[in-house]
């Protein structure tokens, strides 16, 4: 449930309840006040009207009693004087409708005397009430004042003779001396009173009426002008509370207002009463409640409306409030999501919003910075690790690149030997290596070495050894001397006491003769033609780098055709299985036997066998293998190389040298026994090769040199041209010209084409550090005729 | 390398002596260009005194042949020695040029 809903659900009912309670309190107070005011107003209205009505009756009473007094004090009671008194009184009191003086017959000399003066149509008329059929002394209005010795109000009545208006009569006794002599009456018309009462219509449906002293009702809308029964009769007779309440109220004479259900229009109403003392009656006014309370209802409506407006306003304002409260929260949520996606670019505003939000924003921003720092640290660490790993990989790549990978490595010897080597380090870089390279006099050097230790240090030591051996070997010293010199250098400045076991051999591919020299290395094997291997018993000497003055001794042996020289490091023989059994020499020799094929497949086979044996274990040491096989039946007759006859020349790479090269080469070629044509062809080929070096490898730039080696052999002449210029793609260059010339021929590739055609063999070895080598060979055999025919 | 010029009818004859290799071939090229610039169309190269001819010389011969053929002229070779004849043959150039001289019947 979100904050807005929660606010709505809690605040709205609370506010509504509070405002309703406030409204109700205000309302009830107002209602009470209003009711009091209404009551007061109702009562005062009733009271003032009752008072005025009272004045009317009181006046009439006084008039009657004035007449009675006047008649009583008359010394000479004469009829005419009585009549004129009545006339004068009527004239003076317009409210009086009629008046009479009725005398007891026996009390005065006037006997039966009852003149009645009354108004009709503005005239004063006179009649006498004394007649044979109307004995006035028997009427209530005559008897009762005399019996009670005070004036009384009669019941209202309709004066049928006098225009059918409602009348009421006051009778006052006349006292002459000690005797009551008769009665004086005053009739007053209630027409004015009625119209006055009727005009007292309170509101739309309210009304007023009079309850007489005897309890009859005057001008009650439900009971006619004059009710037939008294109020107490009605109260008994009717089932409704209406008359009972009115009766109680009037009898009690109190001024309290009463609630009742109005009999006239069946609505709840409110009754007020006020006494009219002069006639012993009451004025009653009945208000319909709804009319009284209509302002209250209006008030109630308005208050409810106000409450609704307040509630509506709150409903409207709460989303705004909650949104203003939650908008920083929402921003926090969206920013958190951005952070979780790895976007740390934004921060929360710490300077605006409520204090709590500012604190939260500050904490959040601090967290963001901390995360960024952490990520940066992790990234840097990872990058360092990555760089370290990359450097190791580069080192591993460089180390592998040091190893010769050209198989077969020497084109011109492809018929004589098959050689293959591999080094598989246990880690990224290792301390093992193998090597082979061309030596002076057509020999091949072979090396297998194992540096003590593993990893980067071993790798560096290995690289150093590799360079050292190659460098010393190029100085045409015998194998034992190569190792002696290398040891001297390695042992000289070797604070870490590293050493390397190494096998070094010089192999003559034509004779199969080999000189092998060991510096503490595992004894090599020779696999015979029958497949059985024999271990070579080399003179054992210290590893290179171990001791400063160590001398070495070479073993001479001849590899027969088909035999394989197997050089290896202890990573092969000491490979272990899960039970710590080593592979060992026996398994090694057994794996070597019974397999034909070239040296590459034999190497692969050996590695597979080792891996099968060591399944489930990590390779724990570098593994190196170098296999060299002397091939059967090389078609070139083998001859001794006379090293004394080899000519090695370092020459400037310039075209002036061409004539001199031609001269020397022609001479050597003829001395070697080549025919004149073959000699000239060899000269041509060499000239083209050298021209190529000058113009292309060096691009004609001055100041460069190249090396020319001429090796006279029994069977022909070999030449090697070594340059340190730009290597080129020999195959592509040779194929640029195909010997079919026409006018559209491109003028390129003719030189190498000529050279190749002029020789028995022309091969090229591009070299990175020790120079590019072009090997030229021309056989001495007298098959020049064959060449001519072939061409 | 020495170069001599002779006139024989419409043919202008260059007589070269010595080695024609990467070093000297540019001189021969210059000589041919000068002859053509001077209006020469029918050229002969006397190879009798040329001891050696390399691919650099062959490229000059091919370039010159292209130029004079374009001018409806020709370049002919004359009297190469055996080794030079061998080079022309191996390279396939002997099929492109008219080679005159004592042994011309053998090759053509």
mmCIF file of C-alpha atoms in Angstrom, chain A residues 349-697:
data_model
loop_
_atom_site.group_PDB
_atom_site.id
_atom_site.type_symbol
_atom_site.label_atom_id
_atom_site.label_comp_id
_atom_site.label_asym_id
_atom_site.label_seq_id
_atom_site.Cartn_x
_atom_site.Cartn_y
_atom_site.Cartn_z
ATOM 1 C CA UNK A 349 19.880 16.562 -4.240
ATOM 2 C CA UNK A 350 21.089 16.969 -0.672
ATOM 3 C CA UNK A 351 19.968 20.535 -0.284
ATOM 4 C CA UNK A 352 16.230 20.425 -0.783
ATOM 5 C CA UNK A 353 13.347 18.504 0.672
ATOM 6 C CA UNK A 354 12.568 17.637 4.277
ATOM 7 C CA UNK A 355 15.444 17.134 6.707
ATOM 8 C CA UNK A 356 14.996 13.372 6.827
ATOM 9 C CA UNK A 357 15.145 13.200 3.047
ATOM 10 C CA UNK A 358 18.271 15.341 3.010
ATOM 11 C CA UNK A 359 19.909 12.969 5.463
ATOM 12 C CA UNK A 360 18.818 10.008 3.396
ATOM 13 C CA UNK A 361 20.095 11.667 0.196
ATOM 14 C CA UNK A 362 23.459 12.383 1.798
ATOM 15 C CA UNK A 363 23.765 8.792 3.020
ATOM 16 C CA UNK A 364 22.704 7.485 -0.387
ATOM 17 C CA UNK A 365 25.229 9.683 -2.201
ATOM 18 C CA UNK A 366 27.953 8.538 0.151
ATOM 19 C CA UNK A 367 26.969 4.965 -0.581
ATOM 20 C CA UNK A 368 27.116 5.719 -4.352
ATOM 21 C CA UNK A 369 30.601 7.195 -4.056
ATOM 22 C CA UNK A 370 31.699 4.212 -2.002
ATOM 23 C CA UNK A 371 30.351 1.835 -4.639
ATOM 24 C CA UNK A 372 32.098 3.774 -7.402
ATOM 25 C CA UNK A 373 35.364 3.650 -5.449
ATOM 26 C CA UNK A 374 34.890 -0.050 -4.841
ATOM 27 C CA UNK A 375 34.162 -0.707 -8.486
ATOM 28 C CA UNK A 376 37.197 1.326 -9.460
ATOM 29 C CA UNK A 377 39.347 -0.712 -7.090
ATOM 30 C CA UNK A 378 37.943 -3.970 -8.426
ATOM 31 C CA UNK A 379 38.366 -2.754 -12.002
ATOM 32 C CA UNK A 380 41.965 -1.729 -11.358
ATOM 33 C CA UNK A 381 42.758 -4.992 -9.649
ATOM 34 C CA UNK A 382 41.137 -6.924 -12.461
ATOM 35 C CA UNK A 383 42.944 -4.859 -15.065
ATOM 36 C CA UNK A 384 46.247 -5.472 -13.309
ATOM 37 C CA UNK A 385 45.523 -9.158 -13.160
ATOM 38 C CA UNK A 386 44.488 -9.086 -16.784
ATOM 39 C CA UNK A 387 47.610 -7.195 -17.769
ATOM 40 C CA UNK A 388 49.753 -9.602 -15.815
ATOM 41 C CA UNK A 389 48.007 -12.485 -17.513
ATOM 42 C CA UNK A 390 48.384 -10.850 -20.910
ATOM 43 C CA UNK A 391 52.052 -10.244 -20.312
ATOM 44 C CA UNK A 392 52.444 -13.870 -19.355
ATOM 45 C CA UNK A 393 50.651 -14.881 -22.517
ATOM 46 C CA UNK A 394 52.844 -12.592 -24.582
ATOM 47 C CA UNK A 395 55.863 -14.075 -22.852
ATOM 48 C CA UNK A 396 54.532 -17.554 -23.594
ATOM 49 C CA UNK A 397 54.009 -16.533 -27.227
ATOM 50 C CA UNK A 398 57.529 -15.144 -27.458
ATOM 51 C CA UNK A 399 58.908 -18.272 -25.885
ATOM 52 C CA UNK A 400 57.074 -20.463 -28.344
ATOM 53 C CA UNK A 401 58.272 -18.237 -31.171
ATOM 54 C CA UNK A 402 61.857 -18.798 -30.095
ATOM 55 C CA UNK A 403 61.375 -22.466 -30.843
ATOM 56 C CA UNK A 404 61.959 -23.342 -34.496
ATOM 57 C CA UNK A 405 58.723 -24.417 -36.037
ATOM 58 C CA UNK A 406 59.588 -25.043 -39.623
ATOM 59 C CA UNK A 407 59.032 -28.692 -40.460
ATOM 60 C CA UNK A 408 60.761 -29.860 -42.496
ATOM 61 C CA UNK A 409 63.227 -27.156 -41.576
ATOM 62 C CA UNK A 410 65.836 -27.494 -44.274
ATOM 63 C CA UNK A 411 64.483 -27.960 -47.757
ATOM 64 C CA UNK A 412 67.718 -29.147 -49.220
ATOM 65 C CA UNK A 413 68.012 -31.755 -46.477
ATOM 66 C CA UNK A 414 64.447 -32.989 -46.727
ATOM 67 C CA UNK A 415 65.652 -36.215 -48.297
ATOM 68 C CA UNK A 416 68.202 -36.793 -45.579
ATOM 69 C CA UNK A 417 66.518 -36.153 -42.276
ATOM 70 C CA UNK A 418 63.187 -35.845 -40.595
ATOM 71 C CA UNK A 419 63.158 -33.708 -37.495
ATOM 72 C CA UNK A 420 60.357 -32.652 -35.192
ATOM 73 C CA UNK A 421 60.317 -31.034 -31.810
ATOM 74 C CA UNK A 422 57.819 -29.770 -29.259
ATOM 75 C CA UNK A 423 57.915 -28.015 -25.910
ATOM 76 C CA UNK A 424 54.789 -28.011 -23.777
ATOM 77 C CA UNK A 425 55.179 -25.859 -20.689
ATOM 78 C CA UNK A 426 53.366 -26.823 -17.468
ATOM 79 C CA UNK A 427 52.488 -23.183 -16.874
ATOM 80 C CA UNK A 428 52.172 -20.266 -19.249
ATOM 81 C CA UNK A 429 55.916 -20.078 -19.609
ATOM 82 C CA UNK A 430 58.454 -22.733 -18.913
ATOM 83 C CA UNK A 431 62.096 -23.486 -18.679
ATOM 84 C CA UNK A 432 62.296 -26.264 -21.276
ATOM 85 C CA UNK A 433 63.190 -25.736 -24.873
ATOM 86 C CA UNK A 434 64.382 -27.503 -27.953
ATOM 87 C CA UNK A 435 66.320 -26.012 -30.826
ATOM 88 C CA UNK A 436 67.946 -26.896 -34.099
ATOM 89 C CA UNK A 437 69.821 -24.710 -36.479
ATOM 90 C CA UNK A 438 72.189 -24.800 -39.355
ATOM 91 C CA UNK A 439 75.857 -24.896 -38.624
ATOM 92 C CA UNK A 440 78.907 -24.319 -40.757
ATOM 93 C CA UNK A 441 79.787 -27.018 -43.188
ATOM 94 C CA UNK A 442 76.185 -28.147 -43.714
ATOM 95 C CA UNK A 443 75.828 -29.548 -40.198
ATOM 96 C CA UNK A 444 72.779 -29.222 -38.045
ATOM 97 C CA UNK A 445 72.844 -28.373 -34.359
ATOM 98 C CA UNK A 446 70.236 -29.952 -32.076
ATOM 99 C CA UNK A 447 69.517 -28.823 -28.518
ATOM 100 C CA UNK A 448 67.227 -29.947 -25.725
ATOM 101 C CA UNK A 449 67.355 -28.139 -22.375
ATOM 102 C CA UNK A 450 65.608 -28.067 -19.022
ATOM 103 C CA UNK A 451 66.085 -25.064 -16.752
ATOM 104 C CA UNK A 452 65.795 -25.721 -13.038
ATOM 105 C CA UNK A 453 62.555 -24.316 -11.666
ATOM 106 C CA UNK A 454 59.505 -23.188 -13.541
ATOM 107 C CA UNK A 455 57.686 -20.013 -14.485
ATOM 108 C CA UNK A 456 59.021 -16.632 -15.484
ATOM 109 C CA UNK A 457 62.478 -16.966 -13.951
ATOM 110 C CA UNK A 458 63.048 -20.259 -15.725
ATOM 111 C CA UNK A 459 61.751 -18.722 -18.941
ATOM 112 C CA UNK A 460 64.246 -15.871 -18.764
ATOM 113 C CA UNK A 461 67.084 -18.248 -18.045
ATOM 114 C CA UNK A 462 65.956 -20.415 -20.932
ATOM 115 C CA UNK A 463 65.933 -17.437 -23.328
ATOM 116 C CA UNK A 464 69.402 -16.492 -22.211
ATOM 117 C CA UNK A 465 70.670 -20.046 -22.700
ATOM 118 C CA UNK A 466 69.045 -20.275 -26.101
ATOM 119 C CA UNK A 467 70.783 -17.133 -27.356
ATOM 120 C CA UNK A 468 74.054 -18.084 -25.795
ATOM 121 C CA UNK A 469 74.182 -21.558 -27.350
ATOM 122 C CA UNK A 470 73.310 -20.250 -30.803
ATOM 123 C CA UNK A 471 75.859 -17.491 -30.541
ATOM 124 C CA UNK A 472 78.702 -19.752 -29.417
ATOM 125 C CA UNK A 473 77.789 -22.477 -31.900
ATOM 126 C CA UNK A 474 78.092 -19.981 -34.749
ATOM 127 C CA UNK A 475 81.741 -19.517 -33.825
ATOM 128 C CA UNK A 476 82.633 -22.922 -35.267
ATOM 129 C CA UNK A 477 83.831 -24.435 -32.027
ATOM 130 C CA UNK A 478 83.422 -28.129 -31.201
ATOM 131 C CA UNK A 479 80.397 -29.214 -29.110
ATOM 132 C CA UNK A 480 82.309 -29.660 -25.862
ATOM 133 C CA UNK A 481 83.694 -26.168 -26.230
ATOM 134 C CA UNK A 482 80.227 -24.761 -26.946
ATOM 135 C CA UNK A 483 79.037 -26.090 -23.610
ATOM 136 C CA UNK A 484 82.171 -25.053 -21.770
ATOM 137 C CA UNK A 485 81.838 -21.472 -22.956
ATOM 138 C CA UNK A 486 78.139 -21.337 -22.325
ATOM 139 C CA UNK A 487 78.641 -22.676 -18.812
ATOM 140 C CA UNK A 488 81.286 -20.087 -18.151
ATOM 141 C CA UNK A 489 78.943 -17.274 -19.050
ATOM 142 C CA UNK A 490 75.953 -18.705 -17.199
ATOM 143 C CA UNK A 491 77.878 -19.573 -14.050
ATOM 144 C CA UNK A 492 79.701 -16.281 -13.950
ATOM 145 C CA UNK A 493 76.931 -14.031 -12.818
ATOM 146 C CA UNK A 494 74.323 -16.276 -11.370
ATOM 147 C CA UNK A 495 73.268 -15.089 -7.907
ATOM 148 C CA UNK A 496 70.027 -17.050 -8.054
ATOM 149 C CA UNK A 497 72.011 -20.242 -8.640
ATOM 150 C CA UNK A 498 69.843 -21.312 -11.519
ATOM 151 C CA UNK A 499 71.137 -23.973 -13.847
ATOM 152 C CA UNK A 500 70.078 -25.755 -16.947
ATOM 153 C CA UNK A 501 70.558 -29.347 -18.018
ATOM 154 C CA UNK A 502 71.208 -29.446 -21.717
ATOM 155 C CA UNK A 503 72.031 -31.794 -24.574
ATOM 156 C CA UNK A 504 73.868 -30.351 -27.476
ATOM 157 C CA UNK A 505 74.564 -32.247 -30.701
ATOM 158 C CA UNK A 506 76.143 -31.551 -34.068
ATOM 159 C CA UNK A 507 74.738 -33.708 -36.777
ATOM 160 C CA UNK A 508 75.990 -34.196 -40.295
ATOM 161 C CA UNK A 509 72.943 -35.040 -42.336
ATOM 162 C CA UNK A 510 74.950 -36.545 -45.138
ATOM 163 C CA UNK A 511 77.065 -38.938 -43.089
ATOM 164 C CA UNK A 512 74.796 -39.473 -40.128
ATOM 165 C CA UNK A 513 77.687 -38.679 -37.833
ATOM 166 C CA UNK A 514 76.760 -36.957 -34.635
ATOM 167 C CA UNK A 515 78.685 -35.466 -31.739
ATOM 168 C CA UNK A 516 76.566 -35.376 -28.573
ATOM 169 C CA UNK A 517 77.473 -33.521 -25.447
ATOM 170 C CA UNK A 518 75.509 -33.596 -22.174
ATOM 171 C CA UNK A 519 75.402 -31.040 -19.373
ATOM 172 C CA UNK A 520 73.704 -33.102 -16.685
ATOM 173 C CA UNK A 521 70.824 -33.990 -18.971
ATOM 174 C CA UNK A 522 68.782 -37.145 -19.260
ATOM 175 C CA UNK A 523 70.560 -39.636 -21.500
ATOM 176 C CA UNK A 524 69.124 -39.604 -25.026
ATOM 177 C CA UNK A 525 67.700 -42.644 -26.766
ATOM 178 C CA UNK A 526 68.277 -44.045 -30.203
ATOM 179 C CA UNK A 527 65.475 -46.040 -31.691
ATOM 180 C CA UNK A 528 66.920 -48.678 -33.944
ATOM 181 C CA UNK A 529 65.514 -49.828 -37.266
ATOM 182 C CA UNK A 530 64.000 -52.823 -35.453
ATOM 183 C CA UNK A 531 62.053 -50.471 -33.190
ATOM 184 C CA UNK A 532 64.036 -51.205 -30.050
ATOM 185 C CA UNK A 533 65.515 -48.251 -28.259
ATOM 186 C CA UNK A 534 68.893 -48.048 -26.690
ATOM 187 C CA UNK A 535 70.034 -45.495 -24.195
ATOM 188 C CA UNK A 536 73.186 -43.575 -25.034
ATOM 189 C CA UNK A 537 75.835 -43.645 -22.411
ATOM 190 C CA UNK A 538 77.116 -40.086 -22.447
ATOM 191 C CA UNK A 539 79.867 -38.777 -20.253
ATOM 192 C CA UNK A 540 78.071 -37.217 -17.322
ATOM 193 C CA UNK A 541 78.912 -33.590 -16.546
ATOM 194 C CA UNK A 542 77.381 -30.805 -14.465
ATOM 195 C CA UNK A 543 74.494 -28.742 -15.749
ATOM 196 C CA UNK A 544 75.257 -25.348 -17.277
ATOM 197 C CA UNK A 545 75.468 -22.544 -14.730
ATOM 198 C CA UNK A 546 76.175 -24.825 -11.808
ATOM 199 C CA UNK A 547 79.908 -24.592 -11.494
ATOM 200 C CA UNK A 548 82.214 -22.108 -13.076
ATOM 201 C CA UNK A 549 84.946 -24.300 -14.472
ATOM 202 C CA UNK A 550 83.353 -27.332 -15.940
ATOM 203 C CA UNK A 551 84.593 -29.116 -19.007
ATOM 204 C CA UNK A 552 82.486 -31.267 -21.230
ATOM 205 C CA UNK A 553 83.095 -34.229 -23.423
ATOM 206 C CA UNK A 554 81.358 -35.262 -26.574
ATOM 207 C CA UNK A 555 80.263 -38.702 -27.606
ATOM 208 C CA UNK A 556 80.732 -39.607 -31.251
ATOM 209 C CA UNK A 557 78.297 -41.898 -32.874
ATOM 210 C CA UNK A 558 76.787 -42.500 -36.249
ATOM 211 C CA UNK A 559 73.074 -42.588 -36.799
ATOM 212 C CA UNK A 560 72.327 -45.348 -39.276
ATOM 213 C CA UNK A 561 69.715 -44.834 -41.946
ATOM 214 C CA UNK A 562 66.283 -45.251 -40.403
ATOM 215 C CA UNK A 563 67.467 -44.723 -36.843
ATOM 216 C CA UNK A 564 65.883 -42.073 -34.670
ATOM 217 C CA UNK A 565 67.660 -39.926 -32.136
ATOM 218 C CA UNK A 566 65.299 -39.174 -29.259
ATOM 219 C CA UNK A 567 66.063 -36.147 -27.074
ATOM 220 C CA UNK A 568 63.710 -35.331 -24.205
ATOM 221 C CA UNK A 569 63.389 -33.719 -20.801
ATOM 222 C CA UNK A 570 62.382 -35.406 -17.550
ATOM 223 C CA UNK A 571 58.854 -33.995 -17.895
ATOM 224 C CA UNK A 572 58.266 -37.053 -20.102
ATOM 225 C CA UNK A 573 59.711 -39.766 -17.970
ATOM 226 C CA UNK A 574 58.565 -38.299 -14.665
ATOM 227 C CA UNK A 575 54.969 -37.699 -15.696
ATOM 228 C CA UNK A 576 52.899 -39.278 -12.910
ATOM 229 C CA UNK A 577 49.569 -40.985 -12.719
ATOM 230 C CA UNK A 578 47.083 -40.632 -9.873
ATOM 231 C CA UNK A 579 49.006 -43.174 -7.791
ATOM 232 C CA UNK A 580 52.246 -41.246 -8.152
ATOM 233 C CA UNK A 581 53.709 -43.857 -10.483
ATOM 234 C CA UNK A 582 56.101 -42.338 -12.979
ATOM 235 C CA UNK A 583 55.858 -43.063 -16.645
ATOM 236 C CA UNK A 584 59.488 -44.116 -16.674
ATOM 237 C CA UNK A 585 61.993 -45.228 -19.268
ATOM 238 C CA UNK A 586 60.403 -48.599 -19.900
ATOM 239 C CA UNK A 587 57.045 -47.206 -20.895
ATOM 240 C CA UNK A 588 58.828 -44.521 -22.880
ATOM 241 C CA UNK A 589 60.878 -47.064 -24.809
ATOM 242 C CA UNK A 590 57.841 -49.234 -25.308
ATOM 243 C CA UNK A 591 55.849 -46.291 -26.676
ATOM 244 C CA UNK A 592 58.709 -45.543 -29.074
ATOM 245 C CA UNK A 593 58.765 -49.045 -30.506
ATOM 246 C CA UNK A 594 56.489 -50.378 -33.095
ATOM 247 C CA UNK A 595 55.414 -47.157 -34.626
ATOM 248 C CA UNK A 596 56.256 -46.084 -38.125
ATOM 249 C CA UNK A 597 55.498 -42.717 -39.667
ATOM 250 C CA UNK A 598 57.172 -39.395 -39.560
ATOM 251 C CA UNK A 599 58.614 -37.701 -36.515
ATOM 252 C CA UNK A 600 55.633 -35.413 -36.075
ATOM 253 C CA UNK A 601 53.185 -38.275 -35.757
ATOM 254 C CA UNK A 602 55.630 -40.167 -33.518
ATOM 255 C CA UNK A 603 55.858 -37.115 -31.261
ATOM 256 C CA UNK A 604 52.078 -36.796 -31.151
ATOM 257 C CA UNK A 605 51.826 -40.489 -30.331
ATOM 258 C CA UNK A 606 54.310 -40.192 -27.465
ATOM 259 C CA UNK A 607 52.494 -37.169 -26.007
ATOM 260 C CA UNK A 608 49.180 -38.980 -26.229
ATOM 261 C CA UNK A 609 50.593 -41.959 -24.400
ATOM 262 C CA UNK A 610 52.006 -39.744 -21.669
ATOM 263 C CA UNK A 611 48.693 -37.888 -21.338
ATOM 264 C CA UNK A 612 46.750 -41.126 -21.167
ATOM 265 C CA UNK A 613 49.021 -42.313 -18.412
ATOM 266 C CA UNK A 614 48.747 -39.056 -16.457
ATOM 267 C CA UNK A 615 45.000 -38.685 -16.939
ATOM 268 C CA UNK A 616 43.420 -36.731 -14.103
ATOM 269 C CA UNK A 617 46.624 -35.022 -13.082
ATOM 270 C CA UNK A 618 47.806 -31.632 -13.997
ATOM 271 C CA UNK A 619 50.986 -31.601 -15.982
ATOM 272 C CA UNK A 620 53.523 -30.834 -13.287
ATOM 273 C CA UNK A 621 56.627 -30.226 -15.371
ATOM 274 C CA UNK A 622 57.476 -28.879 -18.795
ATOM 275 C CA UNK A 623 57.616 -31.557 -21.453
ATOM 276 C CA UNK A 624 60.035 -31.373 -24.362
ATOM 277 C CA UNK A 625 60.713 -33.833 -27.139
ATOM 278 C CA UNK A 626 63.060 -33.565 -30.124
ATOM 279 C CA UNK A 627 63.141 -36.456 -32.575
ATOM 280 C CA UNK A 628 65.598 -36.686 -35.426
ATOM 281 C CA UNK A 629 65.528 -39.474 -37.933
ATOM 282 C CA UNK A 630 68.151 -40.214 -40.558
ATOM 283 C CA UNK A 631 66.156 -41.109 -43.610
ATOM 284 C CA UNK A 632 66.856 -44.200 -45.688
ATOM 285 C CA UNK A 633 68.346 -43.901 -49.151
ATOM 286 C CA UNK A 634 68.822 -40.160 -49.625
ATOM 287 C CA UNK A 635 69.500 -39.892 -53.334
ATOM 288 C CA UNK A 636 72.516 -37.666 -52.951
ATOM 289 C CA UNK A 637 75.808 -39.442 -52.535
ATOM 290 C CA UNK A 638 77.163 -38.563 -49.200
ATOM 291 C CA UNK A 639 80.540 -37.000 -49.121
ATOM 292 C CA UNK A 640 82.701 -35.423 -46.567
ATOM 293 C CA UNK A 641 82.559 -31.724 -46.470
ATOM 294 C CA UNK A 642 85.966 -30.225 -46.668
ATOM 295 C CA UNK A 643 85.569 -27.362 -44.290
ATOM 296 C CA UNK A 644 88.903 -25.950 -45.404
ATOM 297 C CA UNK A 645 87.460 -25.234 -48.846
ATOM 298 C CA UNK A 646 84.412 -23.314 -47.654
ATOM 299 C CA UNK A 647 84.606 -19.710 -48.691
ATOM 300 C CA UNK A 648 82.849 -17.113 -46.583
ATOM 301 C CA UNK A 649 82.738 -13.549 -47.825
ATOM 302 C CA UNK A 650 81.189 -10.458 -46.336
ATOM 303 C CA UNK A 651 80.486 -8.090 -49.216
ATOM 304 C CA UNK A 652 79.051 -4.609 -49.645
ATOM 305 C CA UNK A 653 75.547 -4.681 -51.064
ATOM 306 C CA UNK A 654 76.311 -2.731 -54.226
ATOM 307 C CA UNK A 655 76.172 -3.536 -57.905
ATOM 308 C CA UNK A 656 79.959 -2.961 -58.310
ATOM 309 C CA UNK A 657 80.487 -6.182 -56.473
ATOM 310 C CA UNK A 658 78.683 -8.277 -59.075
ATOM 311 C CA UNK A 659 81.649 -8.664 -61.424
ATOM 312 C CA UNK A 660 83.899 -9.692 -58.583
ATOM 313 C CA UNK A 661 81.364 -12.201 -57.293
ATOM 314 C CA UNK A 662 81.065 -13.639 -60.786
ATOM 315 C CA UNK A 663 84.805 -13.991 -61.041
ATOM 316 C CA UNK A 664 85.220 -15.759 -57.710
ATOM 317 C CA UNK A 665 82.179 -17.959 -58.154
ATOM 318 C CA UNK A 666 83.177 -18.999 -61.684
ATOM 319 C CA UNK A 667 86.582 -19.946 -60.412
ATOM 320 C CA UNK A 668 85.267 -21.966 -57.459
ATOM 321 C CA UNK A 669 82.660 -23.644 -59.660
ATOM 322 C CA UNK A 670 85.247 -24.790 -62.166
ATOM 323 C CA UNK A 671 87.492 -25.920 -59.298
ATOM 324 C CA UNK A 672 84.629 -27.900 -57.834
ATOM 325 C CA UNK A 673 84.381 -29.722 -61.137
ATOM 326 C CA UNK A 674 81.329 -28.172 -62.674
ATOM 327 C CA UNK A 675 81.268 -28.119 -66.461
ATOM 328 C CA UNK A 676 81.824 -24.777 -68.168
ATOM 329 C CA UNK A 677 78.133 -24.398 -68.895
ATOM 330 C CA UNK A 678 77.131 -25.388 -65.344
ATOM 331 C CA UNK A 679 79.707 -23.018 -63.953
ATOM 332 C CA UNK A 680 78.375 -20.183 -66.074
ATOM 333 C CA UNK A 681 74.826 -21.047 -65.058
ATOM 334 C CA UNK A 682 75.831 -21.098 -61.368
ATOM 335 C CA UNK A 683 77.474 -17.714 -61.862
ATOM 336 C CA UNK A 684 74.348 -16.392 -63.546
ATOM 337 C CA UNK A 685 72.114 -17.728 -60.749
ATOM 338 C CA UNK A 686 74.304 -16.269 -58.038
ATOM 339 C CA UNK A 687 74.489 -12.971 -59.877
ATOM 340 C CA UNK A 688 70.722 -12.826 -60.045
ATOM 341 C CA UNK A 689 70.375 -13.742 -56.354
ATOM 342 C CA UNK A 690 72.900 -11.139 -55.273
ATOM 343 C CA UNK A 691 71.299 -8.510 -57.548
ATOM 344 C CA UNK A 692 68.019 -9.354 -55.931
ATOM 345 C CA UNK A 693 69.484 -8.840 -52.467
ATOM 346 C CA UNK A 694 71.009 -5.506 -53.459
ATOM 347 C CA UNK A 695 68.006 -4.114 -55.298
ATOM 348 C CA UNK A 696 65.154 -5.639 -53.352
ATOM 349 C CA UNK A 697 66.182 -6.844 -49.900
#
